[in-house]
XYZ file of C-alpha atoms in Angstrom:
610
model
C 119.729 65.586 77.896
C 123.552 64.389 78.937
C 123.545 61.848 81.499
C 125.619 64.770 83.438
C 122.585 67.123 83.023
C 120.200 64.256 84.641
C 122.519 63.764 87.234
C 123.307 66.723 88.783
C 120.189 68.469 89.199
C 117.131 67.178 87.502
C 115.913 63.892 87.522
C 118.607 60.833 87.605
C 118.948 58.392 84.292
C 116.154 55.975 83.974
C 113.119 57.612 85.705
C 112.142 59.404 82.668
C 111.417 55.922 81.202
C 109.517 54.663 84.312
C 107.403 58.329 84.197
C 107.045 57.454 80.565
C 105.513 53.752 81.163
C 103.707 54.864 84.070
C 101.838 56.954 82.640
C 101.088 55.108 79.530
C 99.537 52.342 81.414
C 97.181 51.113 79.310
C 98.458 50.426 75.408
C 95.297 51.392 73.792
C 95.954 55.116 75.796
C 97.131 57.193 73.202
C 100.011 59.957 73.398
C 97.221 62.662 72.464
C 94.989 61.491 75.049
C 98.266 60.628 77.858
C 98.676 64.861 77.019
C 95.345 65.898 78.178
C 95.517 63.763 81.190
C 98.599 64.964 82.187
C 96.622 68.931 81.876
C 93.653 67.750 83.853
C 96.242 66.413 86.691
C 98.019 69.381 86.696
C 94.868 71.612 87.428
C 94.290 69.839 90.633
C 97.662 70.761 92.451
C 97.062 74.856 91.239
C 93.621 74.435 91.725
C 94.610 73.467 95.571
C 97.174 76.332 95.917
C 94.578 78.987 94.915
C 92.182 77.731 97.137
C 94.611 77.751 100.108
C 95.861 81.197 99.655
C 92.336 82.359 98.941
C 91.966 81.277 102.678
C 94.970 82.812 103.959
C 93.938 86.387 102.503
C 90.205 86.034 102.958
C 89.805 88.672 105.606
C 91.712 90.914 103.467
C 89.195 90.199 100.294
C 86.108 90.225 102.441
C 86.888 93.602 104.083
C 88.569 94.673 100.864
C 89.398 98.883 101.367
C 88.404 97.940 104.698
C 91.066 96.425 106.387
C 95.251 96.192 105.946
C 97.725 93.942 107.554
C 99.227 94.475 111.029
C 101.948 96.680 110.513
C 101.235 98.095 106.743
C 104.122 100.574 106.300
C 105.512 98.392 103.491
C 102.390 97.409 101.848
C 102.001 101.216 101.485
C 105.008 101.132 100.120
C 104.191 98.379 98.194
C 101.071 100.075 96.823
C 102.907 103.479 96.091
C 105.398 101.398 93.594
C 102.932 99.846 92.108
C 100.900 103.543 91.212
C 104.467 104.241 90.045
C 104.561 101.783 87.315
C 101.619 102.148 86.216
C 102.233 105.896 85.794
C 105.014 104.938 83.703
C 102.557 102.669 81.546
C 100.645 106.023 80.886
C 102.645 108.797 80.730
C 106.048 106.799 80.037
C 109.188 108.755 81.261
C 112.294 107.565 83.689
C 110.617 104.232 85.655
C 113.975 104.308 87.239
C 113.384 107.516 88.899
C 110.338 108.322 91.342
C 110.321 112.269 90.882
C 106.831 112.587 93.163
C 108.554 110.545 96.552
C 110.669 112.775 97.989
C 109.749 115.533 96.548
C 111.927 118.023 94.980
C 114.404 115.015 94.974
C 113.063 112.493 94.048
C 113.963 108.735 94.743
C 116.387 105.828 93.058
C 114.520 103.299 92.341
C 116.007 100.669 91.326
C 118.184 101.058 94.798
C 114.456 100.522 96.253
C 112.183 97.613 96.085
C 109.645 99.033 93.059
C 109.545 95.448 91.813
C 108.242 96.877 88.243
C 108.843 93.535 87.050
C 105.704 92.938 88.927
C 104.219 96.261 88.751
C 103.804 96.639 84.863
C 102.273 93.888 84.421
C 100.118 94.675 87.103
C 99.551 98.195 85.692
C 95.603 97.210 84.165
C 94.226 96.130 87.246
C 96.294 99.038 89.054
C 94.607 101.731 86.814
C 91.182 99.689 86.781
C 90.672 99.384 90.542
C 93.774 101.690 92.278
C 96.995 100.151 93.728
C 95.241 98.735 96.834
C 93.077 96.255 94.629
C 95.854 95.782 92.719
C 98.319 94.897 95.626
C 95.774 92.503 96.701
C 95.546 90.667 93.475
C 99.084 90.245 92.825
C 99.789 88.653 96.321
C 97.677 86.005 95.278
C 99.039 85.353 91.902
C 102.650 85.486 93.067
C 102.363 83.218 95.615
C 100.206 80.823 93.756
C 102.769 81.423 90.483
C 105.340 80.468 93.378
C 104.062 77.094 94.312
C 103.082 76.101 90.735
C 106.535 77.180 89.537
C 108.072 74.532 92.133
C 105.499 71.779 91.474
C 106.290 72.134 87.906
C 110.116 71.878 87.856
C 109.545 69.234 90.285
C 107.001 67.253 88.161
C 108.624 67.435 84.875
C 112.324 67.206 86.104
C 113.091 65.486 89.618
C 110.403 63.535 90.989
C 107.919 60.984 88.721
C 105.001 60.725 91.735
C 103.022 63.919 91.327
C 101.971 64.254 95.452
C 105.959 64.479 95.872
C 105.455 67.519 93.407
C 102.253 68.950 94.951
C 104.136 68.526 98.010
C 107.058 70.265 97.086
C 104.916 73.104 95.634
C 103.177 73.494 98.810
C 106.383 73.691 100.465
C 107.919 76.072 97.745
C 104.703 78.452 98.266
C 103.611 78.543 101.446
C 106.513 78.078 103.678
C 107.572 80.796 106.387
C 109.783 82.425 103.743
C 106.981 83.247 101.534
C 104.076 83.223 103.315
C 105.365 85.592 106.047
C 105.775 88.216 103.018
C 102.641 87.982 101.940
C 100.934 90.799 103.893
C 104.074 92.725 102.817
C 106.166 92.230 100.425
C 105.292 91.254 96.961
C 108.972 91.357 95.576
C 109.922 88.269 98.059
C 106.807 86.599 97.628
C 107.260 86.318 93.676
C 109.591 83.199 93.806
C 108.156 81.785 90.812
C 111.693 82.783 88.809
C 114.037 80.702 91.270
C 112.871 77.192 89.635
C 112.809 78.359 86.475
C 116.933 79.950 86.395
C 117.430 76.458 88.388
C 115.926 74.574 84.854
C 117.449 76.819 82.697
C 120.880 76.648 84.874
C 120.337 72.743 84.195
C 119.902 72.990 80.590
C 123.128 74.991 79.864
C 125.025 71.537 80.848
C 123.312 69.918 77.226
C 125.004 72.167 75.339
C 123.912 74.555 72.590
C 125.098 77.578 74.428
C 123.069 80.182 72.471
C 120.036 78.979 72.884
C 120.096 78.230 76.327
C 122.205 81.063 77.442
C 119.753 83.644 75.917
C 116.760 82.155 77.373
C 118.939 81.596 80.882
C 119.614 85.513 80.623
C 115.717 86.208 79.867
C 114.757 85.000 83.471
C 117.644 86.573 84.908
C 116.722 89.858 83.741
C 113.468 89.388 84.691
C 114.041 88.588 88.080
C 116.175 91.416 88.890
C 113.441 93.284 88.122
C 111.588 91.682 90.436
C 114.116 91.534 93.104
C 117.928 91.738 92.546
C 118.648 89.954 96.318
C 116.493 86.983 95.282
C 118.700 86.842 92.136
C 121.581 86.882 94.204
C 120.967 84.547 96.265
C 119.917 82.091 94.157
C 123.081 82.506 91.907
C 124.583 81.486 95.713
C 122.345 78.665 96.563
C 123.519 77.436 92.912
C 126.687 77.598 92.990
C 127.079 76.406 96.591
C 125.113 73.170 95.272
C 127.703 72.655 91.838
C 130.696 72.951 93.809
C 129.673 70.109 96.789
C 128.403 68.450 93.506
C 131.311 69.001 91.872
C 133.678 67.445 94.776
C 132.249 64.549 94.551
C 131.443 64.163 91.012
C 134.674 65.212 89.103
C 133.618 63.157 85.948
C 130.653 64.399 85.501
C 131.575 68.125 86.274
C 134.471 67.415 83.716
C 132.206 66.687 80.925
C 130.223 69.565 81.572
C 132.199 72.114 82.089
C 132.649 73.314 78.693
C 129.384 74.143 78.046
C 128.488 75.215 81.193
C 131.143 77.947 80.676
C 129.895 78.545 77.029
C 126.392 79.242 78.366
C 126.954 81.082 81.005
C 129.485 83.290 79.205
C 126.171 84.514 76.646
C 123.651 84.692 79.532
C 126.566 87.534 81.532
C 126.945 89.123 78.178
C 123.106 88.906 77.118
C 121.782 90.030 80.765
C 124.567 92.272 81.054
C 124.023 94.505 78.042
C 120.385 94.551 79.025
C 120.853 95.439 82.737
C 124.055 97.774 82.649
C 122.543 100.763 82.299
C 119.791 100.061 85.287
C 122.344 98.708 87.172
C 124.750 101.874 86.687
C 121.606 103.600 87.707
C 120.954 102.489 90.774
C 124.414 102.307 92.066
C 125.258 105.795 90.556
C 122.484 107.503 89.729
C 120.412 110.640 91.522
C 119.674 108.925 94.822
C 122.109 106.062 94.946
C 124.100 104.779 97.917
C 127.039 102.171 99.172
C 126.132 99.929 101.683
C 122.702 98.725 103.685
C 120.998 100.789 106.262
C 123.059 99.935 109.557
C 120.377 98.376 111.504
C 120.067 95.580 108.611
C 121.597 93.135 110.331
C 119.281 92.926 113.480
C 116.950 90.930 110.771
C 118.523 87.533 111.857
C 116.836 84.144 112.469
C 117.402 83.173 115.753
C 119.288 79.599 116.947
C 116.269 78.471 117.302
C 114.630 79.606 114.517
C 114.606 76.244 112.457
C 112.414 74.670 114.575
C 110.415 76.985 115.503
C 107.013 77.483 113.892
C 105.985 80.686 111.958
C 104.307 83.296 114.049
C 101.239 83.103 111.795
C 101.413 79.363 111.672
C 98.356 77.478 112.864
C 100.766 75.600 115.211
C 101.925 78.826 116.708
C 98.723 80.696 116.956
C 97.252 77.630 118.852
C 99.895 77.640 121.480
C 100.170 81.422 121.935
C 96.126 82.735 121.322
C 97.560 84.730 118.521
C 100.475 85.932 120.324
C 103.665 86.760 118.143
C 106.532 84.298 118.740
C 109.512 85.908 120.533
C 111.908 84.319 117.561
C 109.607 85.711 114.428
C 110.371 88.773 112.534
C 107.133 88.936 111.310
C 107.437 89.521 107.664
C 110.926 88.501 108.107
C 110.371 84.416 109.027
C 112.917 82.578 107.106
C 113.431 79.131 108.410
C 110.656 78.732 110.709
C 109.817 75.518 109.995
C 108.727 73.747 113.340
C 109.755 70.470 114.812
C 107.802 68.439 112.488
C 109.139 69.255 109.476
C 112.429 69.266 110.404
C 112.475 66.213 111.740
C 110.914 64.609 108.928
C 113.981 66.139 107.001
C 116.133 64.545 109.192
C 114.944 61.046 108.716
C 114.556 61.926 104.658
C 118.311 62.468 104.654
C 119.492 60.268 107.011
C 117.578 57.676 104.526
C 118.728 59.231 101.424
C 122.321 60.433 102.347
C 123.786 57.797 99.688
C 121.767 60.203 96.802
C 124.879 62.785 96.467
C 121.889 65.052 95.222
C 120.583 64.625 98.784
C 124.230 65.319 100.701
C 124.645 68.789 98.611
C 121.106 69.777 98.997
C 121.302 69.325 102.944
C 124.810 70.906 103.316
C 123.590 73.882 101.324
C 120.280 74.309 102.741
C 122.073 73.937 106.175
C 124.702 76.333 105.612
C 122.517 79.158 104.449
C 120.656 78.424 107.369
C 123.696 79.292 109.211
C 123.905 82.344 107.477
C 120.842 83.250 108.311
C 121.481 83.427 112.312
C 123.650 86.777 111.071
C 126.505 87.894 113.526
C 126.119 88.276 116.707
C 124.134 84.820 117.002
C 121.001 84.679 118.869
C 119.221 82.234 120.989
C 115.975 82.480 122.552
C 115.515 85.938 121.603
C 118.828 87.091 123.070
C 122.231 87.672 121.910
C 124.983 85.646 122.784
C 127.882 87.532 121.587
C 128.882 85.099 119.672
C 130.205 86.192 115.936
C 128.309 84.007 113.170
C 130.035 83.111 109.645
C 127.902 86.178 108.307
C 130.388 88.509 109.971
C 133.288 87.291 107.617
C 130.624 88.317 105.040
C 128.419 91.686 105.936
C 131.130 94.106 104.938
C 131.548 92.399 101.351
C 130.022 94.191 98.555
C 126.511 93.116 97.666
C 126.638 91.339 101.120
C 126.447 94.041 103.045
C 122.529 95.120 101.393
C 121.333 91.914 102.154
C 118.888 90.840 105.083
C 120.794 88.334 107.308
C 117.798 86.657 107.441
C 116.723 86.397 103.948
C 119.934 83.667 103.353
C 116.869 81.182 104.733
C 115.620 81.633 101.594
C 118.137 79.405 100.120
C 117.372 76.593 103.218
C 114.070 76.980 102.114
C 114.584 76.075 98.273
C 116.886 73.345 99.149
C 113.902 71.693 101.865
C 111.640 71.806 98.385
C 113.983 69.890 96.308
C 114.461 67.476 99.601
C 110.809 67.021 100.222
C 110.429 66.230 97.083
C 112.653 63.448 96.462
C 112.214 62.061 100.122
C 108.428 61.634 98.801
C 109.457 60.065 95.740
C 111.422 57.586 97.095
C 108.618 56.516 99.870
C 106.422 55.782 96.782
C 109.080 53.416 95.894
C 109.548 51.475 98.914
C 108.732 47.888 97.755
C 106.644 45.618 100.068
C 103.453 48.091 100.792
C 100.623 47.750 98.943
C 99.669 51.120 96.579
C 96.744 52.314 99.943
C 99.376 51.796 102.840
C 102.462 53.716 100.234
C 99.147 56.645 100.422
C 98.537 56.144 104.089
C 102.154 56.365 104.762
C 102.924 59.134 102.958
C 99.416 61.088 103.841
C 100.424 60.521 107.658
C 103.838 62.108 107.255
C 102.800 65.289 105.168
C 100.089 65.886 107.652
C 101.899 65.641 110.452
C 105.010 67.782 109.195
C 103.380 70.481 107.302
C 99.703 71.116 109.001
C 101.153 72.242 112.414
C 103.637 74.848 109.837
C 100.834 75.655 107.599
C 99.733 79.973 107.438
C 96.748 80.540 108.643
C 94.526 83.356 107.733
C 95.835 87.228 107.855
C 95.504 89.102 110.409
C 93.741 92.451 110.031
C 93.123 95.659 111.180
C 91.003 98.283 110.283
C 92.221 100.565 107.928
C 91.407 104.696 107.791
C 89.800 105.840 104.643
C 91.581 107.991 102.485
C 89.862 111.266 102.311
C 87.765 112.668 100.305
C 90.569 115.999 99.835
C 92.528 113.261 98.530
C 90.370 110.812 96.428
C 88.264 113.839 95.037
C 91.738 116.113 93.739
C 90.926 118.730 95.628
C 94.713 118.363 96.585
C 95.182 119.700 93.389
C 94.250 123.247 94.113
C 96.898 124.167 96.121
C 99.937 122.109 94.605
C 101.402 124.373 91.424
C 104.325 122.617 89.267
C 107.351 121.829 91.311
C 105.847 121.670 94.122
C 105.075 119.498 97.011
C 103.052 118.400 99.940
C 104.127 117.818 103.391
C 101.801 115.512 105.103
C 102.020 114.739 108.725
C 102.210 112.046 110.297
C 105.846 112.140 108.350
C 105.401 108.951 106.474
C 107.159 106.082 107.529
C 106.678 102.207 108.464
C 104.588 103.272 111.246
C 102.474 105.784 109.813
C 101.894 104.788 106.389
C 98.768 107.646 105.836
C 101.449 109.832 103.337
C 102.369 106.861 101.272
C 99.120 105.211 100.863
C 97.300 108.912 100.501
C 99.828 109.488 97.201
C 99.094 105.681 95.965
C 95.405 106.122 95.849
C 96.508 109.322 93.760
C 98.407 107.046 90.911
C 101.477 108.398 92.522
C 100.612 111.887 90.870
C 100.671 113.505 94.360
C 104.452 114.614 95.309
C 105.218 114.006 98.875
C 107.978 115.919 100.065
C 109.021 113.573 102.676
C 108.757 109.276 102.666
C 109.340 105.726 103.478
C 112.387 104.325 100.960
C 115.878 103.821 101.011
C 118.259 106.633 100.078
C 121.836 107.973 101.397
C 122.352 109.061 104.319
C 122.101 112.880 104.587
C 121.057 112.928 100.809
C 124.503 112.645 99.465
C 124.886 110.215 96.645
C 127.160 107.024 97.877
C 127.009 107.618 101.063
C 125.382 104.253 102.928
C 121.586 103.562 103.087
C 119.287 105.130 105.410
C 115.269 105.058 105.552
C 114.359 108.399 104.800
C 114.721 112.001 103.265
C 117.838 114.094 104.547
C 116.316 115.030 107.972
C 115.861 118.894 108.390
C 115.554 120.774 111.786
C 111.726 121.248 111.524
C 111.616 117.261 111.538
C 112.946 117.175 114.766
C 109.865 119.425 115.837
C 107.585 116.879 114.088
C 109.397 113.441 115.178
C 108.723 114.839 118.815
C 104.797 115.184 117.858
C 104.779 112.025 116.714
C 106.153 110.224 119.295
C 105.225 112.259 122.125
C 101.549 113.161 121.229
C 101.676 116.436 122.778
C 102.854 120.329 121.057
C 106.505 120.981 121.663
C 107.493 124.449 122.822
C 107.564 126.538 119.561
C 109.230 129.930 119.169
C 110.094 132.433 116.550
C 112.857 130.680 115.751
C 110.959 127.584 114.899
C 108.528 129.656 113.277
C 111.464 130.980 111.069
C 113.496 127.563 111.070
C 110.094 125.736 109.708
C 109.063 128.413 106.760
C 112.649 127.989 105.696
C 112.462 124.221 105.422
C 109.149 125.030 103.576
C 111.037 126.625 101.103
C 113.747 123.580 101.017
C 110.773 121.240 100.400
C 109.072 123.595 98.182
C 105.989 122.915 100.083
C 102.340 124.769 99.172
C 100.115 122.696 100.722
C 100.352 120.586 104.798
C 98.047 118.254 105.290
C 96.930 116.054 108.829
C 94.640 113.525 109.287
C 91.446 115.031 110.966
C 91.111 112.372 113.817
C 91.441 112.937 117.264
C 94.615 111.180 117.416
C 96.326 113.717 115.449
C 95.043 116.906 117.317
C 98.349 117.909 118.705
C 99.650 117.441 115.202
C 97.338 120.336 114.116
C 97.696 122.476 117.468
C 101.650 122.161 116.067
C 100.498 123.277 112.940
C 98.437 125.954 114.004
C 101.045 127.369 115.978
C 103.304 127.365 112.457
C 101.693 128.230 109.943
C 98.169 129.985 111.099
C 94.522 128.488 111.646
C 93.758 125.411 110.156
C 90.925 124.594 107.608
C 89.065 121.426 107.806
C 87.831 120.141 104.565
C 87.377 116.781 102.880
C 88.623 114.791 106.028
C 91.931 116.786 106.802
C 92.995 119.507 108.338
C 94.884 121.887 105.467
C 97.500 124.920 105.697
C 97.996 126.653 102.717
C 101.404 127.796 102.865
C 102.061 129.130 99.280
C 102.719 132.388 100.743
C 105.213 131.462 102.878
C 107.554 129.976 99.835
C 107.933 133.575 98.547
């Protein structure tokens, strides 16, 4: 590797040879037997990360079909995208196109979250065990794949002390802007890609631009199929950290910049053949819009946000009995790193501000945090009015789809890389004996990360899907082309619809659902959550909210068999539970007695499309 390579991201010039005598320790160890060592020490550190997620999901597991997060509108989601790829493993056709969401229309998705980098792979235990199991199992391999990912770049390419990696990976996985995702969101859980384009980012600065760009453009491609934002804002975190590098490192960035360009020049051409048709799909394809949702930028960490701990954090939930913090965004917690931590980083590069890895790491991390706060800034859980640098930003292409919030991501990867060297470096500090360097270092992890640490979900109960549903009986009453309406309308906070059509393998075409899509159905306009709304939805938002039958004439007798038609609906489904009686009394008055069978309360309205 150049001494440029070393340098600028990995590990600097001349701690290779210390790792190397290190670990040799004793002569008569040989290289064979220094190898397996190295394995068995590695299996500790994942070993510990399983464990400690195990823990976090455990009342998930143990109530398993049982019991869903608080709030599961986009783990039904989640689960419904994850039935879609592994429909696709099956029966093959467009996995860029879910034709059963949104039924007759259909929905984009690569302009959606459907993660099938995640979901094909997925697609055994999905068609073993349903989407719910399968949900369940990824969020614990993506999140343990997450911290292993950052212990591993750390351990073979920045730090030589392998707690300083274990730490790091403990950061890397389990920090507010994972953890917070994991009752959610599997795409922005799945970080394992971000240290792997950092190490193969590195490696284009050795040369051999082929190679390296084609494996470079392998995990790109990947990743945007596991989440194009997390892509992008790593490509930002990176080359935020080059250029601050770059200012103050002109040599080096001279003697790399030929290859750097070489490389990178294959891995846009490589990743760009492969991804341009996707891409042209989901920014011009059926479904496709211009521009976020409006209400996007409301996700914003607050001012305080940095040092404040996670709402699920065991700091947190001791100071508030379980309370949600006024700052957290629940699944949305990037930053969130509490007092301790924060000041720890503070000493870390106070100590280590001479290491110009150090300065750009601190500047970045600190500047995405800014980014973060979105525009207007917010402090204490109010706004101030005051415009934040992301409102030079939000109207940019590609900008203007991304979560003000999720730029914490970036302060997130940077406090990895910073934890740690800062470890490394207390390992190093000459005068303490090898059991006060442990003490030391033991004291200061456990008092920065413990208070920020997850603790274990929290649950609620979660309805059975029905036996119309998990039996097909569904089926009778749902020709080709066709589609059923279920109500509640499906949406993040009544997620029966989506998770009713997941436990089908997706096979069950909702004519209504939760995703993003253009506003009023017309391709490019900007994002909105949601179908086109039609009149009759009016009649059932008002249900929904309201609990109680709205005044219903012939008109919206008339107005609702035509929007039958629209949706080519056969078949209306509601939940038979109390809670949902004025849903069918709505019905009822509609579309004629109701029959209650398998759990629900059915119309069939095949009639009524002719």
């Amino acid at each position: 590797m150049s001494t440029g390579g070393r340098v600028m991201a990995l590990r600097p010039a001349g701690m290779a040879e210390q790792r190397g005598a290190n670990t040799q320790g004793n002569a008569d160890v040989t290289d064979a037997a220094r190898r397996r060592w190295v394995r068995r020490a590695d299996l500790l550190p994942v070993a510990s990360y399983l464990l400690l997620m195990l823990f976090i999901v455990a009342p998930l597991l143990i109530g398993h079909g049982d019991s869903v997060p608080i709030q599961a509108g986009d783990r039904a989601q989640a689960e419904l995208f994850l039935a879609h790829a592994a429909h696709f493993v099956t029966h093959g056709g467009n996995p860029l196109f879910i034709a059963n969401l949104n039924a007759p229309f259909g929905v984009n998705a690569m302009a959606n979250t459907s993660a099938l980098g995640l979901g094909i792979p997925m697609a055994p235990v999905t068609l073993m065990f349903g989407a719910q199991a399968s949900f369940d199992v990824l969020m614990v391999l993506a999140v343990v794949a997450t911290a292993t990912s950052w212990y591993w770049l750390l351990s073979r390419h920045l730090v030589t002390n392998r707690t300083a990696a274990w730490v790091g990976g403990l950061v890397g996985g389990f920090a507010p802007a994972v953890a917070s995702h994991i009752s959610y969101h599997p795409n922005l859980a799945a970080q394992f890609a971000v240290p792997l384009l950092i190490w193969r980012s590195c490696k284009l600065l050795e040369g051999r631009p082929v190679r390296n760009g084609l494996l470079l453009a392998a995990v790109v491609v990947y990743q945007a199929f596991v989440n194009e934002e997390t892509l992008f804002l790593a490509a930002l975190g990176m080359v935020s950290f080059m250029a601050l590098y770059g200012l103050q490192r002109r040599a080096v960035i001279r003697a790399t910049v030929r290859p750097l360009v070489a490389g990178l020049a294959v891995t846009a051409g490589a990743a760009g053949a492969v991804l341009a048709y996707p891409l042209s799909y989901q920014f011009f394809g059926p479904g496709s819009y211009h521009g976020g949702e409006p209400t996007m930028t409301k996700f914003r960490m607050d001012m305080l946000g940095l040092t404040t701990y996670g709402s699920n954090s065991i700091a947190e939930r001791l100071r508030r009995f379980n309370t949600p913090s006024p700052f957290g965004l629940g699944a949305e917690e990037h930053g969130y790193f509490g007092w301790s931590l924060v000041i720890l980083l503070i000493v870390l590069v106070w100590w280590q501000w001479r290491d110009v890895r150090v300065r750009c790491l601190a500047v970045t991390g600190l500047g995405f945090a800014v980014l973060a706060m979105g525009s207007p800034l917010q402090y204490d859980g109010v706004d101030t009015g005051i415009k934040g640098p992301f409102g030079l930003l939000n109207e940019l292409p590609l900008f203007d789809t991304v979560l003000p919030t999720r730029f914490g991501q970036v302060t997130q990867w940077a406090v990895v890389l910073l934890v740690g060297i800062g470890i490394q470096r207390l390992s190093e500090i000459p005068g303490l004996s090898g059991r006060n360097r442990r003490a030391l270092i033991s004291g200061l992890v456990a008092v920065a990360l413990v208070p920020a640490a997850p603790g274990t979900l929290k649950v609620v109960s979660r309805p059975p899907t029905p036996s119309f549903i998990t039996a097909g009986t569904w089926k009778q009453y749902v020709g080709p082309g066709q589609t059923v309406l279920v109500m509640p309308l499906p949406q993040w906070d009544w997620y029966d619809g989506m998770a009713w059509a997941a436990a089908t393998g997706e096979r069950m075409p909702l004519s209504h659902g939760y995703f993003l899509g253009p506003e009023g159905g017309v391709k490019g306009h900007h994002a909105t959550v949601g179908p086109a709304p039609r009149p009759t939805d009016d009649l059932f938002t008002y249900v929904m909210y309201q609990q109680k039958v709205p005044p219903i004439g012939e008109q919206e007798k008339a107005q609702a068999r035509a929007d039958l038609r629209y949706w080519h609906t056969s078949l209306v489904i509601v939940p038979a539970v109390p809670a949902w009686i004025p849903a069918r009394d709505t019905m009822t008055t509609l579309f004629g007695p109701a029959k209650g069978v398998g759990g629900v309360w059915m119309w069939d309205v095949r009639s009524q499309l002719r």
